[in-house]
Coordinates of C-alpha atoms in Angstrom, one line a residue:
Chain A
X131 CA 170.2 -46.3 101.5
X132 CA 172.5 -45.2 104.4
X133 CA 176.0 -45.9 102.7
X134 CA 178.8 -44.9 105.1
X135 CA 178.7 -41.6 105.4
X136 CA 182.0 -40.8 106.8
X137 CA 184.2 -43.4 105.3
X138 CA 183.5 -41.5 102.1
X139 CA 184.7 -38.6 102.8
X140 CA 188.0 -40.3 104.8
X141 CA 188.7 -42.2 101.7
X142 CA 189.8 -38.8 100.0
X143 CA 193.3 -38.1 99.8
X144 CA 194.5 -35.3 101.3
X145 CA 191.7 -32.9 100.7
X146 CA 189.8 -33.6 104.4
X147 CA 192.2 -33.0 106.9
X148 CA 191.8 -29.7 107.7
X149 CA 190.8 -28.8 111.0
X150 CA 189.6 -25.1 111.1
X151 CA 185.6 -26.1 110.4
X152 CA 184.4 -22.9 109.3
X153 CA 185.8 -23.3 105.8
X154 CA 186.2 -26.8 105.1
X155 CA 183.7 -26.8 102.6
X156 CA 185.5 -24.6 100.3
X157 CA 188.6 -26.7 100.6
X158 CA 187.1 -29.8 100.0
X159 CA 184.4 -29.9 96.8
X160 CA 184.0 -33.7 96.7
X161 CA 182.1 -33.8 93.0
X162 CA 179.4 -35.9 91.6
X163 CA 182.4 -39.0 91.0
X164 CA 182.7 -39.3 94.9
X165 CA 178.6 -40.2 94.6
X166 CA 178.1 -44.1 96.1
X167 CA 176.7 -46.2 92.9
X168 CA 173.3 -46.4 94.8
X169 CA 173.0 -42.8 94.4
X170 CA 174.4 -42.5 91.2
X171 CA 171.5 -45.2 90.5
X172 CA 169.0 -43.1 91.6
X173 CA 169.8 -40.2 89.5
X174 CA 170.3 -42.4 86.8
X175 CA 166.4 -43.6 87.4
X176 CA 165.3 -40.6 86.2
X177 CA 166.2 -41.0 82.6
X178 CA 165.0 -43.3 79.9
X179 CA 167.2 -46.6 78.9
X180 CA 169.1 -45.0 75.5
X181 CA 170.4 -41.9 78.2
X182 CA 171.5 -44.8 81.4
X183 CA 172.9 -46.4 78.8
X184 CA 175.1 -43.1 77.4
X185 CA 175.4 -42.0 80.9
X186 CA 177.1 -45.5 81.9
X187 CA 180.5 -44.5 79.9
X188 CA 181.2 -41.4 82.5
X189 CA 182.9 -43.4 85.0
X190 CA 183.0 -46.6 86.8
X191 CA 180.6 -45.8 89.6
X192 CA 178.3 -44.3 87.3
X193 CA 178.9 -47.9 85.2
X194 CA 178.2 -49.3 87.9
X195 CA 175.0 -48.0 88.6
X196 CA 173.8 -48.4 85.1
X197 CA 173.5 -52.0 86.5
X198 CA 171.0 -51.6 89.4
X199 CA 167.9 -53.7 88.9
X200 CA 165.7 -51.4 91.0
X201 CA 166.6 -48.7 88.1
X202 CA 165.7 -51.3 85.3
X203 CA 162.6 -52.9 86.8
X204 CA 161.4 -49.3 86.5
X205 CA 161.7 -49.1 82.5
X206 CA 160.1 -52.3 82.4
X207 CA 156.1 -53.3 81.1
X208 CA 154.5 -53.9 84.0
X209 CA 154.0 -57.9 83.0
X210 CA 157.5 -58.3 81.7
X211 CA 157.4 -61.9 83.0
X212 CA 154.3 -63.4 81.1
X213 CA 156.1 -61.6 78.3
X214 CA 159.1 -63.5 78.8
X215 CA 156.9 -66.6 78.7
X216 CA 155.3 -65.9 75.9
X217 CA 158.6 -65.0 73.7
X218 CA 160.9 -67.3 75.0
X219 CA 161.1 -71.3 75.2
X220 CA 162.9 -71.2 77.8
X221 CA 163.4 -68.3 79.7
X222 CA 167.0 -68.1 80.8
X223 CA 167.1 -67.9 84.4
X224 CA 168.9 -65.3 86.5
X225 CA 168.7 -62.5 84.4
X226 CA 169.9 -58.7 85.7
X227 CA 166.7 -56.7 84.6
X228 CA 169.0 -54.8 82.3
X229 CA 169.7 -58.2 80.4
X230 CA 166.0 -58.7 80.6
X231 CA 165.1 -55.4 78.8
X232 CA 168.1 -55.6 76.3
X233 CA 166.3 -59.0 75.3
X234 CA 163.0 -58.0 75.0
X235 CA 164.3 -54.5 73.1
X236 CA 165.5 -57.4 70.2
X237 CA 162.2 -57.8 68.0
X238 CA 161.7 -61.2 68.9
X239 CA 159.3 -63.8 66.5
X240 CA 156.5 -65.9 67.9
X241 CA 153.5 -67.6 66.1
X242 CA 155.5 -69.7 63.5
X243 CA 157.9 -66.3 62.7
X244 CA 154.7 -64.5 61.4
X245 CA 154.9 -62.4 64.4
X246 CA 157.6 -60.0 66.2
X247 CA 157.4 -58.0 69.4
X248 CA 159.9 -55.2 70.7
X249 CA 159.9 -53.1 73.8
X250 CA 160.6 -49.3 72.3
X251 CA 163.8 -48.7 73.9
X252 CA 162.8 -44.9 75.0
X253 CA 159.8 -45.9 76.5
X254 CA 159.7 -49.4 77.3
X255 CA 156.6 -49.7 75.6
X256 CA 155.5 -52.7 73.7
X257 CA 155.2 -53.1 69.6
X258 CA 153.6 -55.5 67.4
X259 CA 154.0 -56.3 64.2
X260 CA 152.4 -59.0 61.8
X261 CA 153.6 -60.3 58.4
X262 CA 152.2 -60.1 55.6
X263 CA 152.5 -63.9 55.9
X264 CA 150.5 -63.9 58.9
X265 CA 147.5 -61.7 57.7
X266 CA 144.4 -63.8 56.1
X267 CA 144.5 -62.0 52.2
X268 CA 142.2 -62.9 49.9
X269 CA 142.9 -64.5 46.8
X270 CA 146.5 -65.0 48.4
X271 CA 147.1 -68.0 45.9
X272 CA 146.6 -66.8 42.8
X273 CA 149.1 -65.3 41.2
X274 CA 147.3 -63.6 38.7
X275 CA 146.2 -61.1 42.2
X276 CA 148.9 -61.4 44.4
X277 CA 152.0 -62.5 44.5
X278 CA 155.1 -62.5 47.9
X279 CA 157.8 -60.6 46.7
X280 CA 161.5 -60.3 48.6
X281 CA 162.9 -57.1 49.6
X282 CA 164.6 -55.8 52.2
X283 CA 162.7 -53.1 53.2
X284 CA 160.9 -55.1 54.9
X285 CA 161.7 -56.5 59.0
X286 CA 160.2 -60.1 57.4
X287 CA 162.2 -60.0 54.2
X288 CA 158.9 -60.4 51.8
X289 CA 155.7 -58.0 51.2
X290 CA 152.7 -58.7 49.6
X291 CA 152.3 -57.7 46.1
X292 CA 148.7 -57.0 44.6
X293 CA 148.7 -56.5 41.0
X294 CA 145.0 -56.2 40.4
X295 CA 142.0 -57.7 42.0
X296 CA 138.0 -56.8 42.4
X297 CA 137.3 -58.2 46.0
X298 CA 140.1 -56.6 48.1
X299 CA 140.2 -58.1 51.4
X300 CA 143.2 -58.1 54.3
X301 CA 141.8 -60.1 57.4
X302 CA 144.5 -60.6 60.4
X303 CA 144.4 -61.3 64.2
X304 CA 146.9 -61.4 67.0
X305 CA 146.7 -62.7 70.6
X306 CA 149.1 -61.2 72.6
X307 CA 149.3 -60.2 76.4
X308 CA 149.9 -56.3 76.1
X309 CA 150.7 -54.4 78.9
X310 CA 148.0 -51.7 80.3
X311 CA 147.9 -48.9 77.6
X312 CA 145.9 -47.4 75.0
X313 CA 147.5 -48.6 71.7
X314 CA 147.1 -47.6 68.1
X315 CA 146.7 -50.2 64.8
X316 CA 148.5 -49.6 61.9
X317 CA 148.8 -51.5 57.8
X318 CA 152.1 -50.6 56.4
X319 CA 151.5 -50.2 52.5
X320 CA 153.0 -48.7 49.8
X321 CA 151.6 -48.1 46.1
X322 CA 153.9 -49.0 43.8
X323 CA 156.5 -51.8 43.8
X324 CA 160.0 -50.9 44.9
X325 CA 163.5 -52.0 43.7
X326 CA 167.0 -51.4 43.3
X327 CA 168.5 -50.6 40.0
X328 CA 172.5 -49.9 39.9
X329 CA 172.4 -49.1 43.9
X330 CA 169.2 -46.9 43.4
X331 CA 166.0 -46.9 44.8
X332 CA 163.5 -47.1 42.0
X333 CA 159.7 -47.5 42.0
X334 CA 157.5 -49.3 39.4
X335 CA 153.9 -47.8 39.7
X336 CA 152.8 -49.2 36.0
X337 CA 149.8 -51.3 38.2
X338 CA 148.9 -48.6 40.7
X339 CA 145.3 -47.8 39.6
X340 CA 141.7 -48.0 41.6
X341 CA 142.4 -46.3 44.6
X342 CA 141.3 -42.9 44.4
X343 CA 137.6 -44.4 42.8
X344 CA 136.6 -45.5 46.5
X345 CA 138.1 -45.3 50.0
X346 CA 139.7 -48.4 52.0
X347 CA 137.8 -49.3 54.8
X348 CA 140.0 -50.1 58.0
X349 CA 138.4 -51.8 61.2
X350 CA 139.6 -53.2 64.5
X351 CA 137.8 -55.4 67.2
X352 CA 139.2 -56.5 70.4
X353 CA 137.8 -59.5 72.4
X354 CA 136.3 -57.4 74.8
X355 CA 134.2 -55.6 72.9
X356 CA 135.9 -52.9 71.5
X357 CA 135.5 -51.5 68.3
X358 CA 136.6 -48.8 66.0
X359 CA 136.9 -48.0 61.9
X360 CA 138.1 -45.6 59.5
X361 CA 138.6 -45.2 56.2
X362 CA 140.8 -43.4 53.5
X363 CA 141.9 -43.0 49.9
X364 CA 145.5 -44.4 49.4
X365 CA 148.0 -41.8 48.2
X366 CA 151.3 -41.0 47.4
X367 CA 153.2 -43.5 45.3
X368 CA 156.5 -44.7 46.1
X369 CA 156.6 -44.7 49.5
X370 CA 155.7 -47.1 52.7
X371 CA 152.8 -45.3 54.5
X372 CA 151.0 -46.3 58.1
X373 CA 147.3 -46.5 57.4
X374 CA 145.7 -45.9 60.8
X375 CA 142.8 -48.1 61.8
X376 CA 142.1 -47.3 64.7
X377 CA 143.2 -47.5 68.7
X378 CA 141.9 -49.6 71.5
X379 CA 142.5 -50.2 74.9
X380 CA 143.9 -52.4 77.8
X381 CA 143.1 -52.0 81.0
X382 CA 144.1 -55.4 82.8
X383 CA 147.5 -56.6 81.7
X384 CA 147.4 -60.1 83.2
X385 CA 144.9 -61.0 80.4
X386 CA 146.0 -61.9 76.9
X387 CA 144.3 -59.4 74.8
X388 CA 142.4 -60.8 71.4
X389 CA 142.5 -58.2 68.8
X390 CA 141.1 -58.5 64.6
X391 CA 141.5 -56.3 62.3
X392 CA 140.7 -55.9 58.5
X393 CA 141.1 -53.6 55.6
X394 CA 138.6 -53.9 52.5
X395 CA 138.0 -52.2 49.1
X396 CA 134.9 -54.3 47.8
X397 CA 133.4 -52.8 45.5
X398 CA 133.2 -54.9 42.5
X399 CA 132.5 -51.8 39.8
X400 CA 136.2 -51.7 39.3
X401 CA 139.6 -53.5 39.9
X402 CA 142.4 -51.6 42.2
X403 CA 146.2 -52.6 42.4
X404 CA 149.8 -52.3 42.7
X405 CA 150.1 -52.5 46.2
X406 CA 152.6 -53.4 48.6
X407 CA 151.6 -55.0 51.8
X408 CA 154.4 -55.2 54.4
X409 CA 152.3 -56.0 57.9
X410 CA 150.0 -54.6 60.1
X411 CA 152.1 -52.8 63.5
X412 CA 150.5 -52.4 66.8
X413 CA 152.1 -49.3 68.7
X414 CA 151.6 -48.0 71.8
X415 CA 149.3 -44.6 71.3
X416 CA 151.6 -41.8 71.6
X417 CA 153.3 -42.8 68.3
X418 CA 150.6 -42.2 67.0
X419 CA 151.2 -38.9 65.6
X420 CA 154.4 -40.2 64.1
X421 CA 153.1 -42.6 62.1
X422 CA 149.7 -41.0 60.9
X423 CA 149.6 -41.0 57.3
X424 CA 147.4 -37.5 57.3
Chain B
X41 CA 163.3 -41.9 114.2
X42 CA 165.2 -39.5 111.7
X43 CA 166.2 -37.1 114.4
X44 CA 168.3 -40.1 116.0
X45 CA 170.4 -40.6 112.7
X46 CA 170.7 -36.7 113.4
X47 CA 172.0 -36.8 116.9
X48 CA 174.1 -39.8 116.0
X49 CA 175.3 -38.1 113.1
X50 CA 176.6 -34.9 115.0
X51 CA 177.3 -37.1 118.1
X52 CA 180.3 -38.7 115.3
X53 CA 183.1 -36.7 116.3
X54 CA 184.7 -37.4 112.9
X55 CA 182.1 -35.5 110.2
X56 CA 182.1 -32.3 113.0
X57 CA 184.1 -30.2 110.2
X58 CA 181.9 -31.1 107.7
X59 CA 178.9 -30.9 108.7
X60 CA 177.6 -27.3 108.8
X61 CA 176.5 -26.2 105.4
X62 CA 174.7 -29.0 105.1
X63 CA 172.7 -28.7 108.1
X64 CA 171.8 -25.7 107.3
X65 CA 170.0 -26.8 104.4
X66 CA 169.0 -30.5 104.8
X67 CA 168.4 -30.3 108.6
X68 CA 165.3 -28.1 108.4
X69 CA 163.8 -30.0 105.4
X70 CA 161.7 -32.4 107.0
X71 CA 160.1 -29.3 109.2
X72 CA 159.3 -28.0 106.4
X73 CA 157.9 -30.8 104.8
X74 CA 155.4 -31.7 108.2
X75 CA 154.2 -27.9 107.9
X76 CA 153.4 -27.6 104.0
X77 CA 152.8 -31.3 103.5
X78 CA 149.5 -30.5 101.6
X79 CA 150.5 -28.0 99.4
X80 CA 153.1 -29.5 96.6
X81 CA 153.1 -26.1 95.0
X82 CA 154.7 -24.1 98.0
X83 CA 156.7 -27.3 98.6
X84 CA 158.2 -27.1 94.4
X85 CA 158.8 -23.1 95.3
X86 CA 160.6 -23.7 98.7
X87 CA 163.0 -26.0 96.9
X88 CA 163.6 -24.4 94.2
X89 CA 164.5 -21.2 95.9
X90 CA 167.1 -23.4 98.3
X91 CA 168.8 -24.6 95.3
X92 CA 168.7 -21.0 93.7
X93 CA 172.1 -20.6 95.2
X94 CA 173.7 -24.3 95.2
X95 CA 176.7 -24.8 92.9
X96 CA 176.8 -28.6 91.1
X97 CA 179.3 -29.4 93.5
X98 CA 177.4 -28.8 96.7
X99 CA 174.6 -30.9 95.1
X100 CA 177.3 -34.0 95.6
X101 CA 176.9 -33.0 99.4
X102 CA 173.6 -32.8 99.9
X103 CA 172.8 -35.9 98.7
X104 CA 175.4 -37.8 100.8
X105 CA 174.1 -36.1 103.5
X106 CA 170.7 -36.8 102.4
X107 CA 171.6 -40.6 101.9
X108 CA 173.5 -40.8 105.3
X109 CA 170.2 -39.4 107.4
X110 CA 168.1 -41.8 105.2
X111 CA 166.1 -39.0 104.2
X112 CA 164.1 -39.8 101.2
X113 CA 162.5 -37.2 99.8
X114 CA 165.3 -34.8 100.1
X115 CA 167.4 -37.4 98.4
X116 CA 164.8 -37.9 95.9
X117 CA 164.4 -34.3 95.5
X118 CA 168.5 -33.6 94.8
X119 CA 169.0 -36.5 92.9
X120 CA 165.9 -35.4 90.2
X121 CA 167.7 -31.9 90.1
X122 CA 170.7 -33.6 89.1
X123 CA 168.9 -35.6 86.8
X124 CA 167.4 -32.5 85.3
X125 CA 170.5 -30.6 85.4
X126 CA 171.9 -33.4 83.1
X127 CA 169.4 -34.3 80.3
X128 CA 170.0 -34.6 77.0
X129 CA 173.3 -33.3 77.6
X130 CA 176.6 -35.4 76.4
X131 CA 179.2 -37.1 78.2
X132 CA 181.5 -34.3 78.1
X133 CA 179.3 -31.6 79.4
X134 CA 178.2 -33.3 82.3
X135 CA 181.7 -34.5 83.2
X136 CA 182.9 -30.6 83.2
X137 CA 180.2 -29.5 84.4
X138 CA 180.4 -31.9 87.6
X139 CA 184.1 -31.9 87.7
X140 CA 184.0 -35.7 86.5
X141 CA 186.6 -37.5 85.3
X142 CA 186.4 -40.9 83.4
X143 CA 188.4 -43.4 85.3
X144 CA 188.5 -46.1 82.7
X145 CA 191.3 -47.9 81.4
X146 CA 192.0 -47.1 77.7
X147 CA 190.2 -50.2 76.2
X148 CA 187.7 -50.3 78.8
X149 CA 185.3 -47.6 76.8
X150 CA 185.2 -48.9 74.1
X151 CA 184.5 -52.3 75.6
X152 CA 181.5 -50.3 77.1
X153 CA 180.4 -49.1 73.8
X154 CA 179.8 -52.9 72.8
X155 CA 178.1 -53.5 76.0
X156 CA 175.0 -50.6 75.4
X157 CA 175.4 -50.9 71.4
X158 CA 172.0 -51.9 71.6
X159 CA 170.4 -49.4 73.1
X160 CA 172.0 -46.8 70.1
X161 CA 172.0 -49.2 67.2
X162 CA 168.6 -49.4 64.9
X163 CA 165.6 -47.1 64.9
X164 CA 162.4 -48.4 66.7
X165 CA 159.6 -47.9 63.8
X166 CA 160.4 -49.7 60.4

């Protein structure tokens, strides 16, 4: 800090030169504009990326500002550079932080395209989200049970289409090294199988059946140790639901954290179907509520 | 060591005129600060009674002055009730409200709307 303190207010035209102290201030009101960009950076640092970013059309010091690394490192995950590592082949080299969590904001693929991660671009914090294509679903090659479809309502262009089976079983796992954080596992489903007719949204539910006999059983396990389950009927036809499975936490984010997670309707005394399977999402916690199908 | 940038400050011949409102209220700060360093609650209820009677544009004056004595907490302090004076309010209400004017060229906003497209465009859960 320390930025020239009087050259500031001699670079004013006109407005400074009075001599009579006493009442100088009222004569000359420099504003918020006459703030040095390392100030305006501060202030700026107290807002979350979207409102910098708004904030950065009022004027060019306030532009400026909306540059400063030390206000971007800030927004970032705390291990933004394994994350870098981890998305990127080759990490670009000098960077500006802002360029850094523009890039990382971009849902980037790893694992073969099966996989994307984002940064939230409120929060900074950091999403997963699996294909369908990624996930281990059984009886997966025969079409007589499931079948990939294309849409695109989904972020991976295809979903998962069930039309009836008796062992129902969605097996997935991710390896990824998520920043310290509690965090939240979601499958993104839908009963019923969407599509457009003459520009409108239509729904074919003619194979929905076997989900209100027993509920889905949801599980998540993390490589150190963690556990949790739930389980649910599926409801409401027509529309993409998060099923919540349950949350887990890191708590040292220079480890790559192991998580598995599954969803199973076994019970052999009758058939279930017409569901969509988009992916399973990982969220930081406090989107929770957002997402929660109940 | 901040009481030199003090003296040096008043010593400057050239910020004389300016200098008096200011001292007045960012001068006594870090007294203030020693005496109720435990307690954050008194600390919160000092401040905001100091800024009870500050108008936007002294704000802009404290904080130079803050920056100039290297002051931190005082800076930090204005700069969050700027901050807070400011959220979730758009462009045009801050800039009347701090007597801002936009000093771009006529293609240079919208040039800046391309730059931070990103951080509008697209919605963060599917």
């Amino acid at each position: 800090m320390g930025a020239n303190f009087s050259a500031l207010f001699f670079g004013q035209e006109g407005s400074n030169a009075c001599s009579n102290g006493s009442n100088l201030a009222l004569q000359s009101k420099p504003n918020l504009g006459d703030l040095p960009e390392d100030c305006v950076a501060l202030i700026l640092g107290y807002f979350d990326p979207p409102e910098i970013c708004k904030l950065a059309s009022m004027n060019r010091a306030f532009r400026g500002a909306s540059w400063a690394d030390f206000v971007w490192e800030s927004k970032l995950p705390s291990n933004y550079e394994v994350l870098l590592q981890k998305v990127f082949d080759d990490v670009p080299e000098n960077l500006g932080k802002r360029q850094i969590y523009e890039r990382l904001c971009r849902a980037n693929s790893f694992d073969g395209g099966t996989k994307r991660v984002w940064l939230h671009k409120r929060t900074g914090g950091v999403c997963l989200s699996i294909a369908s294509k990624g996930l281990a679903i059984t009886g997966i090659d025969d079409r007589r049970y499931w079948n990939h479809i294309p849409t695109e309502e989904s972020r991976f262009c295809t979903v998962a289409y069930l039309q009836q089976i008796w062992w129902f079983e969605v097996d997935g796992e991710v390896d990824f090294p998520l920043p310290t954080g509690s965090y939240s596992v979601f499958f993104k489903l839908q009963l019923g199988r969407a599509s457009k007719r003459f520009g409108r949204r239509i729904c074919n539910s003619e194979h929905v059946h076997g989900w209100d006999i027993k509920p889905v059983q949801f599980q998540l396990w993390t490589s150190d140790g963690q556990h949790a389950a739930s389980k649910c009927f599926l409801k409401e036809t027509g529309k993409w639901n998060y099923y919540h499975v349950g949350t887990f936490v890191v708590d040292s984010s220079n480890a790559s954290t192991k998580i598995k997670f599954s969803m199973t309707q076994i019970d052999c005394t009758h058939t279930k179907g017409g569901l969509c399977l988009d992916s399973v999402v990982i969220y930081p916690n406090e989107f929770k509520e957002r997402l929660t199908h109940f | 060591m901040k009481f030199c940038t003090v003296k040096q400050y008043f010593d400057d011949e050239n910020n004389n005129n300016v200098t008096n409102g200011i001292a007045t209220t960012v001068i006594p700060l870090p007294n203030k600060h020693l005496k109720i360093k435990a307690n954050n609650k008194e600390m919160e209820q000092y401040e905001q009674e100091l800024l009870r009677n500050v108008m936007p544009q002294e704000l802009t004056k404290l904080i130079l002055a803050a920056n100039y004595l290297n002051f931190k907490e005082a800076l930090d302090f204005f700069c969050r009730t700027v901050a807070n004076a400011i959220q979730n309010k758009s462009v045009d209400y801050v800039r009347k409200f701090f007597g801002l004017e936009s000093d771009f060229e006529p293609g240079e906003e919208e040039k800046l709307c391309k730059e931070f497209a990103w951080s509008f465009e697209g919605v963060d859960e599917d």
